[in-house]
PDB file of C-alpha atoms in Angstrom:
ATOM      1  CA  MET A   1      77.500 100.184  90.942  1.00 72.00           C
ATOM      2  CA  ILE A   2      76.265 103.208  91.073  1.00 86.00           C
ATOM      3  CA  ASN A   3      78.888 104.941  93.322  1.00 89.00           C
ATOM      4  CA  SER A   4      77.220 108.280  94.495  1.00 92.00           C
ATOM      5  CA  ILE A   5      73.536 110.773  93.539  1.00 94.00           C
ATOM      6  CA  GLN A   6      73.511 113.870  92.778  1.00 94.00           C
ATOM      7  CA  GLY A   7      70.140 115.480  92.679  1.00 95.00           C
ATOM      8  CA  THR A   8      67.075 117.546  94.671  1.00 96.00           C
ATOM      9  CA  VAL A   9      65.989 116.404  97.852  1.00 97.00           C
ATOM     10  CA  LYS A  10      62.464 115.259  97.461  1.00 97.00           C
ATOM     11  CA  ALA A  11      61.007 113.712 100.206  1.00 96.00           C
ATOM     12  CA  LYS A  12      62.646 112.980 103.364  1.00 96.00           C
ATOM     13  CA  SER A  13      62.144 110.916 107.023  1.00 93.00           C
ATOM     14  CA  ALA A  14      64.739 109.692 110.056  1.00 89.00           C
ATOM     15  CA  THR A  15      65.296 106.613 107.469  1.00 92.00           C
ATOM     16  CA  ASN A  16      64.417 107.179 103.649  1.00 95.00           C
ATOM     17  CA  VAL A  17      64.766 109.805 101.762  1.00 97.00           C
ATOM     18  CA  VAL A  18      63.448 111.135  97.927  1.00 97.00           C
ATOM     19  CA  ILE A  19      66.026 112.551  95.798  1.00 97.00           C
ATOM     20  CA  ASP A  20      64.604 113.280  92.123  1.00 96.00           C
ATOM     21  CA  ILE A  21      67.294 113.565  89.792  1.00 94.00           C
ATOM     22  CA  GLY A  22      66.234 115.470  86.065  1.00 90.00           C
ATOM     23  CA  GLY A  23      62.670 113.459  86.409  1.00 92.00           C
ATOM     24  CA  ILE A  24      64.079 110.182  87.719  1.00 95.00           C
ATOM     25  CA  SER A  25      62.707 109.761  91.609  1.00 96.00           C
ATOM     26  CA  LEU A  26      65.199 107.153  93.866  1.00 96.00           C
ATOM     27  CA  GLU A  27      63.722 106.299  97.485  1.00 96.00           C
ATOM     28  CA  ILE A  28      67.173 105.873  99.252  1.00 97.00           C
ATOM     29  CA  THR A  29      67.591 103.902 102.487  1.00 97.00           C
ATOM     30  CA  ILE A  30      69.714 106.187 104.915  1.00 96.00           C
ATOM     31  CA  SER A  31      70.759 105.594 108.352  1.00 92.00           C
ATOM     32  CA  VAL A  32      69.944 108.178 111.039  1.00 90.00           C
ATOM     33  CA  PRO A  33      73.372 109.555 111.488  1.00 89.00           C
ATOM     34  CA  THR A  34      73.021 110.539 107.577  1.00 92.00           C
ATOM     35  CA  GLY A  35      68.959 111.374 108.121  1.00 92.00           C
ATOM     36  CA  ASN A  36      70.200 114.371 110.685  1.00 90.00           C
ATOM     37  CA  LEU A  37      72.402 115.697 107.817  1.00 91.00           C
ATOM     38  CA  LEU A  38      70.319 116.229 105.771  1.00 93.00           C
ATOM     39  CA  PRO A  39      69.363 119.398 103.417  1.00 94.00           C
ATOM     40  CA  ASP A  40      64.956 120.496 103.667  1.00 95.00           C
ATOM     41  CA  ILE A  41      63.083 119.233 100.628  1.00 96.00           C
ATOM     42  CA  GLY A  42      64.114 121.333  97.413  1.00 96.00           C
ATOM     43  CA  LYS A  43      67.579 121.946  98.354  1.00 96.00           C
ATOM     44  CA  ARG A  44      70.627 120.173  95.441  1.00 95.00           C
ATOM     45  CA  LEU A  45      72.038 116.872  97.558  1.00 94.00           C
ATOM     46  CA  ASP A  46      74.863 114.324  97.126  1.00 94.00           C
ATOM     47  CA  LEU A  47      75.145 110.632  98.442  1.00 94.00           C
ATOM     48  CA  ARG A  48      77.111 107.697  98.079  1.00 94.00           C
ATOM     49  CA  THR A  49      75.731 104.917  97.648  1.00 95.00           C
ATOM     50  CA  TYR A  50      75.613 101.304  98.093  1.00 96.00           C
ATOM     51  CA  LEU A  51      73.149  99.395  95.489  1.00 95.00           C
ATOM     52  CA  ASN A  52      71.922  96.240  96.932  1.00 94.00           C
ATOM     53  CA  VAL A  53      70.527  93.631  94.327  1.00 92.00           C
ATOM     54  CA  ARG A  54      68.227  90.514  95.026  1.00 88.00           C
ATOM     55  CA  GLU A  55      65.962  88.282  93.410  1.00 89.00           C
ATOM     56  CA  ASP A  56      62.926  90.265  93.743  1.00 91.00           C
ATOM     57  CA  ALA A  57      64.251  93.954  94.504  1.00 88.00           C
ATOM     58  CA  LEU A  58      66.674  96.684  93.601  1.00 92.00           C
ATOM     59  CA  GLU A  59      68.284  98.141  96.847  1.00 94.00           C
ATOM     60  CA  LEU A  60      69.523 101.372  97.421  1.00 96.00           C
ATOM     61  CA  TYR A  61      71.344 103.398 100.222  1.00 97.00           C
ATOM     62  CA  GLY A  62      72.659 106.264 100.868  1.00 96.00           C
ATOM     63  CA  PHE A  63      75.349 107.473 102.992  1.00 94.00           C
ATOM     64  CA  SER A  64      76.299 111.308 104.394  1.00 88.00           C
ATOM     65  CA  GLY A  65      80.201 109.673 104.031  1.00 86.00           C
ATOM     66  CA  GLU A  66      82.760 107.356 103.361  1.00 88.00           C
ATOM     67  CA  SER A  67      83.542 106.051 106.804  1.00 84.00           C
ATOM     68  CA  GLU A  68      79.723 104.843 107.017  1.00 89.00           C
ATOM     69  CA  LEU A  69      79.869 103.280 104.080  1.00 92.00           C
ATOM     70  CA  GLU A  70      83.179 101.475 104.779  1.00 90.00           C
ATOM     71  CA  LEU A  71      81.599 101.102 108.024  1.00 90.00           C
ATOM     72  CA  PHE A  72      78.077  98.975 106.335  1.00 93.00           C
ATOM     73  CA  LYS A  73      80.260  96.736 103.906  1.00 93.00           C
ATOM     74  CA  MET A  74      82.220  95.313 105.937  1.00 92.00           C
ATOM     75  CA  LEU A  75      79.173  94.151 108.161  1.00 93.00           C
ATOM     76  CA  ILE A  76      77.219  92.875 105.249  1.00 95.00           C
ATOM     77  CA  LYS A  77      80.256  90.562 104.869  1.00 93.00           C
ATOM     78  CA  ILE A  78      79.542  89.203 108.413  1.00 92.00           C
ATOM     79  CA  SER A  79      77.596  86.108 108.184  1.00 88.00           C
ATOM     80  CA  LYS A  80      73.699  87.102 109.469  1.00 88.00           C
ATOM     81  CA  ILE A  81      74.066  90.813 108.742  1.00 92.00           C
ATOM     82  CA  GLY A  82      72.463  91.504 106.038  1.00 93.00           C
ATOM     83  CA  PRO A  83      71.918  95.856 104.914  1.00 94.00           C
ATOM     84  CA  LYS A  84      68.563  96.461 106.978  1.00 93.00           C
ATOM     85  CA  LEU A  85      70.560  95.976 110.269  1.00 92.00           C
ATOM     86  CA  ALA A  86      73.902  97.274 108.967  1.00 93.00           C
ATOM     87  CA  MET A  87      71.950 100.065 107.990  1.00 93.00           C
ATOM     88  CA  GLY A  88      70.422  99.501 112.588  1.00 90.00           C
ATOM     89  CA  ILE A  89      73.796  99.602 113.699  1.00 90.00           C
ATOM     90  CA  ILE A  90      75.154 102.168 111.769  1.00 89.00           C
ATOM     91  CA  SER A  91      72.082 104.301 113.183  1.00 89.00           C
ATOM     92  CA  GLY A  92      72.442 103.438 116.792  1.00 83.00           C
ATOM     93  CA  ALA A  93      76.181 105.020 117.061  1.00 78.00           C
ATOM     94  CA  ASN A  94      78.411 107.004 115.377  1.00 76.00           C
ATOM     95  CA  PRO A  95      81.322 105.013 112.546  1.00 77.00           C
ATOM     96  CA  ASP A  96      84.208 106.199 114.742  1.00 77.00           C
ATOM     97  CA  GLU A  97      83.052 105.278 118.121  1.00 79.00           C
ATOM     98  CA  PHE A  98      81.608 102.098 116.947  1.00 84.00           C
ATOM     99  CA  LYS A  99      85.453 101.299 115.896  1.00 83.00           C
ATOM    100  CA  ARG A 100      86.253 101.637 118.837  1.00 81.00           C
ATOM    101  CA  ARG A 101      84.115  99.516 120.768  1.00 84.00           C
ATOM    102  CA  ILE A 102      84.391  96.621 117.955  1.00 87.00           C
ATOM    103  CA  ILE A 103      89.235  97.285 118.356  1.00 82.00           C
ATOM    104  CA  THR A 104      88.980  97.479 121.636  1.00 82.00           C
ATOM    105  CA  GLY A 105      86.545  94.452 122.161  1.00 85.00           C
ATOM    106  CA  ASP A 106      83.762  96.091 124.099  1.00 86.00           C
ATOM    107  CA  VAL A 107      81.154  93.294 124.095  1.00 88.00           C
ATOM    108  CA  ALA A 108      79.499  95.250 126.490  1.00 89.00           C
ATOM    109  CA  ALA A 109      78.571  98.480 124.742  1.00 86.00           C
ATOM    110  CA  LEU A 110      77.850  95.727 121.326  1.00 87.00           C
ATOM    111  CA  LYS A 111      75.105  95.164 123.013  1.00 88.00           C
ATOM    112  CA  THR A 112      73.187  98.693 123.373  1.00 88.00           C
ATOM    113  CA  ILE A 113      72.922  98.691 119.427  1.00 85.00           C
ATOM    114  CA  PRO A 114      69.117  97.586 118.988  1.00 82.00           C
ATOM    115  CA  GLY A 115      69.302  94.463 116.825  1.00 82.00           C
ATOM    116  CA  ILE A 116      73.196  92.874 118.622  1.00 88.00           C
ATOM    117  CA  GLY A 117      72.661  90.597 120.959  1.00 89.00           C
ATOM    118  CA  PRO A 118      75.925  88.419 122.867  1.00 90.00           C
ATOM    119  CA  LYS A 119      76.467  86.316 120.326  1.00 91.00           C
ATOM    120  CA  MET A 120      76.459  89.072 117.831  1.00 91.00           C
ATOM    121  CA  ALA A 121      78.469  91.347 119.294  1.00 91.00           C
ATOM    122  CA  LYS A 122      80.943  88.573 119.579  1.00 91.00           C
ATOM    123  CA  ARG A 123      81.151  87.700 115.704  1.00 91.00           C
ATOM    124  CA  ILE A 124      81.639  91.425 114.832  1.00 92.00           C
ATOM    125  CA  ILE A 125      84.635  92.059 117.082  1.00 90.00           C
ATOM    126  CA  VAL A 126      85.929  88.327 115.668  1.00 90.00           C
ATOM    127  CA  GLU A 127      85.613  90.184 112.232  1.00 90.00           C
ATOM    128  CA  LEU A 128      86.547  92.620 112.217  1.00 89.00           C
ATOM    129  CA  LYS A 129      88.664  93.722 114.995  1.00 84.00           C
ATOM    130  CA  GLU A 130      91.967  92.933 112.713  1.00 79.00           C
ATOM    131  CA  ARG A 131      90.871  94.590 110.354  1.00 80.00           C
ATOM    132  CA  LEU A 132      89.462  97.560 111.993  1.00 79.00           C
ATOM    133  CA  VAL A 133      93.443  97.730 114.148  1.00 71.00           C
ATOM    134  CA  GLU A 134      95.150  97.475 110.694  1.00 66.00           C
ATOM    135  CA  GLN A 135      93.245 100.616 108.754  1.00 64.00           C
ATOM    136  CA  THR A 136      93.893 102.788 111.636  1.00 57.00           C
ATOM    137  CA  ASP A 137      97.533 102.941 111.808  1.00 48.00           C
ATOM    138  CA  ASP A 138      97.885 104.905 115.666  1.00 45.00           C
ATOM    139  CA  TYR A 139      95.019 103.667 117.295  1.00 46.00           C
ATOM    140  CA  ASP A 140      94.650 104.160 121.412  1.00 47.00           C
ATOM    141  CA  ILE A 141      98.598 104.705 121.518  1.00 43.00           C
ATOM    142  CA  PRO A 142      99.040 106.298 124.318  1.00 43.00           C
ATOM    143  CA  ASN A 143     101.452 110.124 124.062  1.00 41.00           C
ATOM    144  CA  ASP A 144     102.193 111.151 127.032  1.00 40.00           C
ATOM    145  CA  GLY A 145     105.932 110.471 127.304  1.00 43.00           C
ATOM    146  CA  GLY A 146     107.193 109.027 123.919  1.00 42.00           C
ATOM    147  CA  SER A 147     106.826 109.956 119.932  1.00 39.00           C
ATOM    148  CA  PRO A 148     104.409 108.468 117.870  1.00 54.00           C
ATOM    149  CA  GLU A 149     106.242 108.032 115.486  1.00 69.00           C
ATOM    150  CA  TYR A 150     108.669 105.518 117.918  1.00 71.00           C
ATOM    151  CA  LEU A 151     105.729 103.895 118.740  1.00 73.00           C
ATOM    152  CA  MET A 152     104.325 103.095 115.290  1.00 71.00           C
ATOM    153  CA  ASP A 153     107.993 101.855 113.663  1.00 77.00           C
ATOM    154  CA  ALA A 154     108.041  99.768 116.693  1.00 79.00           C
ATOM    155  CA  VAL A 155     104.788  98.295 115.805  1.00 77.00           C
ATOM    156  CA  GLY A 156     106.012  98.071 111.900  1.00 76.00           C
ATOM    157  CA  ALA A 157     108.583  96.351 113.260  1.00 79.00           C
ATOM    158  CA  LEU A 158     106.481  93.685 115.516  1.00 80.00           C
ATOM    159  CA  THR A 159     103.862  92.926 112.578  1.00 74.00           C
ATOM    160  CA  SER A 160     106.912  92.624 110.339  1.00 72.00           C
ATOM    161  CA  LEU A 161     108.594  89.713 112.592  1.00 76.00           C
ATOM    162  CA  GLY A 162     105.069  87.670 112.040  1.00 73.00           C
ATOM    163  CA  PHE A 163     102.913  89.044 115.201  1.00 76.00           C
ATOM    164  CA  ASN A 164      99.369  91.073 114.327  1.00 73.00           C
ATOM    165  CA  ARG A 165      99.325  94.739 114.717  1.00 72.00           C
ATOM    166  CA  SER A 166      96.626  94.136 118.080  1.00 72.00           C
ATOM    167  CA  ASP A 167      98.654  92.992 119.891  1.00 78.00           C
ATOM    168  CA  ALA A 168     101.253  94.875 118.966  1.00 80.00           C
ATOM    169  CA  PHE A 169      99.513  97.543 119.885  1.00 78.00           C
ATOM    170  CA  ARG A 170      98.475  95.890 123.150  1.00 80.00           C
ATOM    171  CA  VAL A 171     102.037  95.050 124.422  1.00 85.00           C
ATOM    172  CA  LEU A 172     102.711  99.013 123.287  1.00 82.00           C
ATOM    173  CA  LYS A 173     100.426 100.653 125.193  1.00 77.00           C
ATOM    174  CA  LYS A 174     101.230  98.361 128.697  1.00 82.00           C
ATOM    175  CA  MET A 175     105.177  98.885 128.220  1.00 84.00           C
ATOM    176  CA  GLN A 176     103.900 102.759 128.001  1.00 79.00           C
ATOM    177  CA  LYS A 177     101.800 102.559 131.372  1.00 79.00           C
ATOM    178  CA  GLU A 178     104.373 100.902 133.151  1.00 83.00           C
ATOM    179  CA  GLY A 179     107.049 103.633 132.030  1.00 80.00           C
ATOM    180  CA  LYS A 180     109.387 101.618 129.699  1.00 78.00           C
ATOM    181  CA  VAL A 181     109.311 103.362 125.980  1.00 73.00           C
ATOM    182  CA  SER A 182     112.462 103.979 125.270  1.00 73.00           C
ATOM    183  CA  GLU A 183     113.281 106.531 121.901  1.00 70.00           C
ATOM    184  CA  LYS A 184     115.040 103.548 120.553  1.00 77.00           C
ATOM    185  CA  ILE A 185     112.954 101.646 118.505  1.00 77.00           C
ATOM    186  CA  GLU A 186     115.384  98.395 119.450  1.00 80.00           C
ATOM    187  CA  ASP A 187     114.849  98.607 123.060  1.00 83.00           C
ATOM    188  CA  MET A 188     110.772  99.268 122.699  1.00 82.00           C
ATOM    189  CA  VAL A 189     111.354  95.391 119.872  1.00 84.00           C
ATOM    190  CA  LYS A 190     113.477  93.084 122.754  1.00 85.00           C
ATOM    191  CA  MET A 191     110.986  94.335 125.679  1.00 85.00           C
ATOM    192  CA  ALA A 192     108.317  93.796 123.833  1.00 84.00           C
ATOM    193  CA  LEU A 193     109.092  90.254 122.194  1.00 86.00           C
ATOM    194  CA  THR A 194     109.145  89.315 126.264  1.00 83.00           C
ATOM    195  CA  GLU A 195     105.493  89.708 126.337  1.00 80.00           C
ATOM    196  CA  LEU A 196     104.519  88.607 122.516  1.00 73.00           C
TER     197      LEU A 196
END
């Protein structure tokens, strides 16, 4: 696997860049956000990459950062999403905003991205929501009167009891909105158990 490429920008467009690496020029497909960050022609560039191997072609995809690459890898594991559609999706929203839409189950917002219809939006949410919530430890936990440490400890306690992290976050968020957050983890867990 080609992990990253460093070289000189030889040509570029909104969705492609040609990089010269010691006399060899590689054409790399990129997302629009990565394209917006490209240096001028003749300047040095370092891109994270993913090599897609097909029977009839080797396709190289480039990313400005790790979060964009990780999102791409998650997307191409979903049925009916290939590398080209994944790049189109990444071009339609920045990685953090896209992840937020998935975690909150916002089908309407996902549908605004070119290439995603209602069925595809629901499939993406089903496939990725749990994984993204697990990666984002402090996602959407309000911090108006309670300590994040207490909230995260409560989430940890609930997940150790077999509840999924997404449900634990949802319940704790509701509890805090209702003013039921306590500094005692035991109290928060007991209250949350009545909701789960």
